[in-house]
PDB file of C-alpha atoms in Angstrom:
ATOM      1  CA  MET A   1     158.653  87.401 182.446  1.00  0.00           C
ATOM      2  CA  GLU A   2     162.259  86.295 182.048  1.00  0.00           C
ATOM      3  CA  ARG A   3     164.663  88.198 184.244  1.00  0.00           C
ATOM      4  CA  ALA A   4     167.594  90.079 182.792  1.00  0.00           C
ATOM      5  CA  HIS A   5     171.155  89.346 183.862  1.00  0.00           C
ATOM      6  CA  ALA A   6     173.536  92.113 184.860  1.00  0.00           C
ATOM      7  CA  LEU A   7     177.295  92.000 184.358  1.00  0.00           C
ATOM      8  CA  LEU A   8     179.873  94.609 185.349  1.00  0.00           C
ATOM      9  CA  TYR A   9     182.923  95.251 183.198  1.00  0.00           C
ATOM     10  CA  PRO A  10     185.838  97.653 183.717  1.00  0.00           C
ATOM     11  CA  ALA A  11     184.999 101.203 182.613  1.00  0.00           C
ATOM     12  CA  ASP A  12     188.106 101.381 180.434  1.00  0.00           C
ATOM     13  CA  MET A  13     187.125  98.321 178.408  1.00  0.00           C
ATOM     14  CA  SER A  14     185.798  99.254 174.959  1.00  0.00           C
ATOM     15  CA  ASP A  15     182.293  98.279 173.917  1.00  0.00           C
ATOM     16  CA  ALA A  16     183.842  96.226 171.077  1.00  0.00           C
ATOM     17  CA  GLU A  17     185.883  94.234 173.619  1.00  0.00           C
ATOM     18  CA  ILE A  18     182.752  93.674 175.708  1.00  0.00           C
ATOM     19  CA  TRP A  19     180.766  92.497 172.659  1.00  0.00           C
ATOM     20  CA  SER A  20     183.598  90.101 171.853  1.00  0.00           C
ATOM     21  CA  ASP A  21     183.647  88.791 175.422  1.00  0.00           C
ATOM     22  CA  LEU A  22     179.854  88.366 175.423  1.00  0.00           C
ATOM     23  CA  SER A  23     180.060  86.230 172.279  1.00  0.00           C
ATOM     24  CA  LEU A  24     182.018  83.588 174.201  1.00  0.00           C
ATOM     25  CA  ASP A  25     180.223  80.672 175.806  1.00  0.00           C
ATOM     26  CA  LYS A  26     181.610  81.799 179.157  1.00  0.00           C
ATOM     27  CA  PRO A  27     182.486  85.507 179.232  1.00  0.00           C
ATOM     28  CA  GLY A  28     185.805  85.828 181.039  1.00  0.00           C
ATOM     29  CA  LYS A  29     186.554  89.521 181.431  1.00  0.00           C
ATOM     30  CA  MET A  30     183.568  90.571 183.497  1.00  0.00           C
ATOM     31  CA  LEU A  31     184.285  91.661 187.039  1.00  0.00           C
ATOM     32  CA  TYR A  32     180.983  90.861 188.730  1.00  0.00           C
ATOM     33  CA  THR A  33     177.668  89.220 188.034  1.00  0.00           C
ATOM     34  CA  GLY A  34     174.730  90.994 189.599  1.00  0.00           C
ATOM     35  CA  THR A  35     171.931  89.185 191.309  1.00  0.00           C
ATOM     36  CA  GLY A  36     168.464  90.411 190.529  1.00  0.00           C
ATOM     37  CA  GLY A  37     165.284  90.038 192.460  1.00  0.00           C
ATOM     38  CA  ASP A  38     161.916  89.273 190.988  1.00  0.00           C
ATOM     39  CA  THR A  39     160.632  91.492 188.249  1.00  0.00           C
ATOM     40  CA  SER A  40     157.607  93.614 189.012  1.00  0.00           C
ATOM     41  CA  SER A  41     155.231  95.374 186.673  1.00  0.00           C
ATOM     42  CA  ASN A  42     155.195  99.164 186.877  1.00  0.00           C
ATOM     43  CA  GLY A  43     152.301  99.602 184.438  1.00  0.00           C
ATOM     44  CA  ASN A  44     154.509 100.399 181.453  1.00  0.00           C
ATOM     45  CA  GLY A  45     156.816  97.389 181.548  1.00  0.00           C
ATOM     46  CA  TYR A  46     158.818  95.526 184.139  1.00  0.00           C
ATOM     47  CA  GLU A  47     161.195  96.733 186.798  1.00  0.00           C
ATOM     48  CA  GLN A  48     164.125  94.774 188.122  1.00  0.00           C
ATOM     49  CA  ARG A  49     166.705  95.643 190.752  1.00  0.00           C
ATOM     50  CA  PHE A  50     170.251  94.275 190.902  1.00  0.00           C
ATOM     51  CA  THR A  51     172.785  94.079 193.700  1.00  0.00           C
ATOM     52  CA  PHE A  52     176.527  93.665 193.344  1.00  0.00           C
ATOM     53  CA  ASP A  53     177.831  92.450 196.686  1.00  0.00           C
ATOM     54  CA  GLY A  54     181.438  93.352 197.385  1.00  0.00           C
ATOM     55  CA  VAL A  55     181.761  95.831 194.510  1.00  0.00           C
ATOM     56  CA  GLU A  56     183.935  98.847 195.203  1.00  0.00           C
ATOM     57  CA  ALA A  57     182.512 102.268 194.399  1.00  0.00           C
ATOM     58  CA  GLY A  58     183.676 103.501 191.010  1.00  0.00           C
ATOM     59  CA  GLN A  59     182.982 103.600 187.308  1.00  0.00           C
ATOM     60  CA  TYR A  60     182.005 100.477 185.384  1.00  0.00           C
ATOM     61  CA  LYS A  61     180.156  99.355 182.292  1.00  0.00           C
ATOM     62  CA  LEU A  62     176.938  97.565 183.114  1.00  0.00           C
ATOM     63  CA  VAL A  63     175.710  94.989 180.615  1.00  0.00           C
ATOM     64  CA  LEU A  64     172.050  93.984 180.727  1.00  0.00           C
ATOM     65  CA  ASN A  65     171.297  90.747 178.935  1.00  0.00           C
ATOM     66  CA  LYS A  66     168.777  87.957 178.688  1.00  0.00           C
ATOM     67  CA  SER A  67     169.676  84.370 177.913  1.00  0.00           C
ATOM     68  CA  GLY A  68     168.546  82.744 174.697  1.00  0.00           C
ATOM     69  CA  GLY A  69     170.119  85.165 172.241  1.00  0.00           C
ATOM     70  CA  GLN A  70     166.879  86.696 170.967  1.00  0.00           C
ATOM     71  CA  PHE A  71     167.537  90.046 172.694  1.00  0.00           C
ATOM     72  CA  VAL A  72     170.463  92.378 172.081  1.00  0.00           C
ATOM     73  CA  PRO A  73     172.476  93.111 175.246  1.00  0.00           C
ATOM     74  CA  ARG A  74     172.669  96.760 176.323  1.00  0.00           C
ATOM     75  CA  ILE A  75     175.926  98.339 177.559  1.00  0.00           C
ATOM     76  CA  VAL A  76     175.542 101.299 179.928  1.00  0.00           C
ATOM     77  CA  PRO A  77     178.317 103.291 181.659  1.00  0.00           C
ATOM     78  CA  VAL A  78     177.562 103.570 185.384  1.00  0.00           C
ATOM     79  CA  ASP A  79     179.106 105.214 188.431  1.00  0.00           C
ATOM     80  CA  LEU A  80     178.446 103.031 191.451  1.00  0.00           C
ATOM     81  CA  GLY A  81     178.538 104.716 194.818  1.00  0.00           C
ATOM     82  CA  GLU A  82     176.832 104.430 198.151  1.00  0.00           C
ATOM     83  CA  ASP A  83     173.362 105.276 196.868  1.00  0.00           C
ATOM     84  CA  GLU A  84     170.962 103.316 194.743  1.00  0.00           C
ATOM     85  CA  LEU A  85     171.461 103.916 191.029  1.00  0.00           C
ATOM     86  CA  ASP A  86     168.356 104.482 188.891  1.00  0.00           C
ATOM     87  CA  LEU A  87     168.964 103.894 185.179  1.00  0.00           C
ATOM     88  CA  GLY A  88     165.457 104.883 184.193  1.00  0.00           C
ATOM     89  CA  ASN A  89     163.655 103.006 181.451  1.00  0.00           C
ATOM     90  CA  LEU A  90     166.003 100.657 179.595  1.00  0.00           C
ATOM     91  CA  SER A  91     164.630  98.068 177.234  1.00  0.00           C
ATOM     92  CA  LEU A  92     166.279  95.109 175.571  1.00  0.00           C
ATOM     93  CA  ASN A  93     165.306  94.947 171.915  1.00  0.00           C
ATOM     94  CA  PRO A  94     164.953  91.800 169.851  1.00  0.00           C
ATOM     95  CA  LEU A  95     167.718  91.301 167.286  1.00  0.00           C
ATOM     96  CA  GLY A  96     166.692  93.276 164.200  1.00  0.00           C
ATOM     97  CA  ASP A  97     164.505  95.769 166.092  1.00  0.00           C
ATOM     98  CA  VAL A  98     166.404  98.869 164.939  1.00  0.00           C
ATOM     99  CA  SER A  99     163.513 101.228 165.725  1.00  0.00           C
ATOM    100  CA  GLY A 100     163.124 100.012 169.318  1.00  0.00           C
ATOM    101  CA  ASP A 101     159.368  99.491 169.082  1.00  0.00           C
ATOM    102  CA  GLY A 102     159.552  95.836 170.182  1.00  0.00           C
ATOM    103  CA  LYS A 103     158.791  94.458 166.709  1.00  0.00           C
ATOM    104  CA  VAL A 104     160.996  93.444 163.789  1.00  0.00           C
ATOM    105  CA  ASN A 105     159.358  94.678 160.608  1.00  0.00           C
ATOM    106  CA  VAL A 106     159.830  96.630 157.360  1.00  0.00           C
ATOM    107  CA  ARG A 107     160.446  99.830 159.307  1.00  0.00           C
ATOM    108  CA  ASP A 108     163.586  98.251 160.762  1.00  0.00           C
ATOM    109  CA  VAL A 109     164.734  97.125 157.319  1.00  0.00           C
ATOM    110  CA  ALA A 110     164.238 100.660 155.984  1.00  0.00           C
ATOM    111  CA  MET A 111     166.169 102.181 158.883  1.00  0.00           C
ATOM    112  CA  ALA A 112     169.084  99.745 158.493  1.00  0.00           C
ATOM    113  CA  GLN A 113     169.140 100.359 154.748  1.00  0.00           C
ATOM    114  CA  ALA A 114     169.124 104.144 155.247  1.00  0.00           C
ATOM    115  CA  PHE A 115     172.015 103.819 157.696  1.00  0.00           C
ATOM    116  CA  VAL A 116     174.055 101.703 155.279  1.00  0.00           C
ATOM    117  CA  ARG A 117     173.432 104.265 152.523  1.00  0.00           C
ATOM    118  CA  GLY A 118     174.570 107.091 154.818  1.00  0.00           C
ATOM    119  CA  ASN A 119     171.131 108.709 154.973  1.00  0.00           C
ATOM    120  CA  MET A 120     170.487 108.060 158.668  1.00  0.00           C
ATOM    121  CA  VAL A 121     172.448 108.141 161.905  1.00  0.00           C
ATOM    122  CA  LEU A 122     171.848 105.352 164.425  1.00  0.00           C
ATOM    123  CA  ASP A 123     172.857 105.308 168.068  1.00  0.00           C
ATOM    124  CA  GLU A 124     175.175 102.523 169.221  1.00  0.00           C
ATOM    125  CA  TYR A 125     172.374 100.321 170.538  1.00  0.00           C
ATOM    126  CA  SER A 126     170.332 100.621 167.328  1.00  0.00           C
ATOM    127  CA  LYS A 127     173.473  99.683 165.367  1.00  0.00           C
ATOM    128  CA  ALA A 128     173.907  96.615 167.571  1.00  0.00           C
ATOM    129  CA  CYS A 129     170.277  95.675 166.851  1.00  0.00           C
ATOM    130  CA  ALA A 130     170.872  96.144 163.102  1.00  0.00           C
ATOM    131  CA  ASP A 131     174.022  93.975 163.124  1.00  0.00           C
ATOM    132  CA  PHE A 132     171.976  90.930 162.187  1.00  0.00           C
ATOM    133  CA  ASN A 133     174.924  88.626 161.486  1.00  0.00           C
ATOM    134  CA  GLY A 134     176.871  89.724 164.574  1.00  0.00           C
ATOM    135  CA  ASP A 135     180.124  90.658 162.830  1.00  0.00           C
ATOM    136  CA  GLY A 136     180.383  94.060 164.525  1.00  0.00           C
ATOM    137  CA  LYS A 137     179.469  96.025 161.386  1.00  0.00           C
ATOM    138  CA  VAL A 138     176.182  97.094 159.823  1.00  0.00           C
ATOM    139  CA  ASN A 139     176.297  96.572 156.068  1.00  0.00           C
ATOM    140  CA  VAL A 140     174.306  95.240 153.108  1.00  0.00           C
ATOM    141  CA  ARG A 141     174.629  91.665 154.408  1.00  0.00           C
ATOM    142  CA  ASP A 142     172.760  92.644 157.566  1.00  0.00           C
ATOM    143  CA  VAL A 143     170.084  94.465 155.585  1.00  0.00           C
ATOM    144  CA  ALA A 144     169.597  91.419 153.340  1.00  0.00           C
ATOM    145  CA  GLN A 145     169.382  89.005 156.289  1.00  0.00           C
ATOM    146  CA  LEU A 146     167.025  91.334 158.175  1.00  0.00           C
ATOM    147  CA  HIS A 147     164.849  91.695 155.081  1.00  0.00           C
ATOM    148  CA  GLN A 148     164.709  87.908 154.676  1.00  0.00           C
ATOM    149  CA  ALA A 149     163.762  87.442 158.338  1.00  0.00           C
ATOM    150  CA  VAL A 150     160.933  89.962 157.995  1.00  0.00           C
ATOM    151  CA  ARG A 151     159.676  88.273 154.814  1.00  0.00           C
ATOM    152  CA  ASN A 152     159.700  84.879 156.539  1.00  0.00           C
ATOM    153  CA  SER A 153     157.811  86.076 159.612  1.00  0.00           C
TER     154      SER A 153
END
């Protein structure tokens, strides 16, 4: 199982600024890169722990990502203190997996289309998964490209 990478950004940086920074070959505005140990199976998925040596206690935005571009990074506000921080069950979805079920299929196309039409509300992560062309917006272009990807799979 490929390990995720963890990056810490300033808490006052907008998600849009973070997405823009992540699109660069070498993100430049991150404060720290976390080191993660081996992943371990917990029966329902994989667990991974990260450490950020030398990080002051405070509020940050944690970005979980995997290399290769097939998964959509997840941005999570965190408050780092003295104790271990448990973020619960966070998954990284494949690009186009609007529903979060781990598959890209017609259900995802229907959800993206309903969102574009104004008939459905998506959370920020689902919108990022629906932004198939990566322009920061979810619109008919994304729906068309997502639909084509599903048809070709």
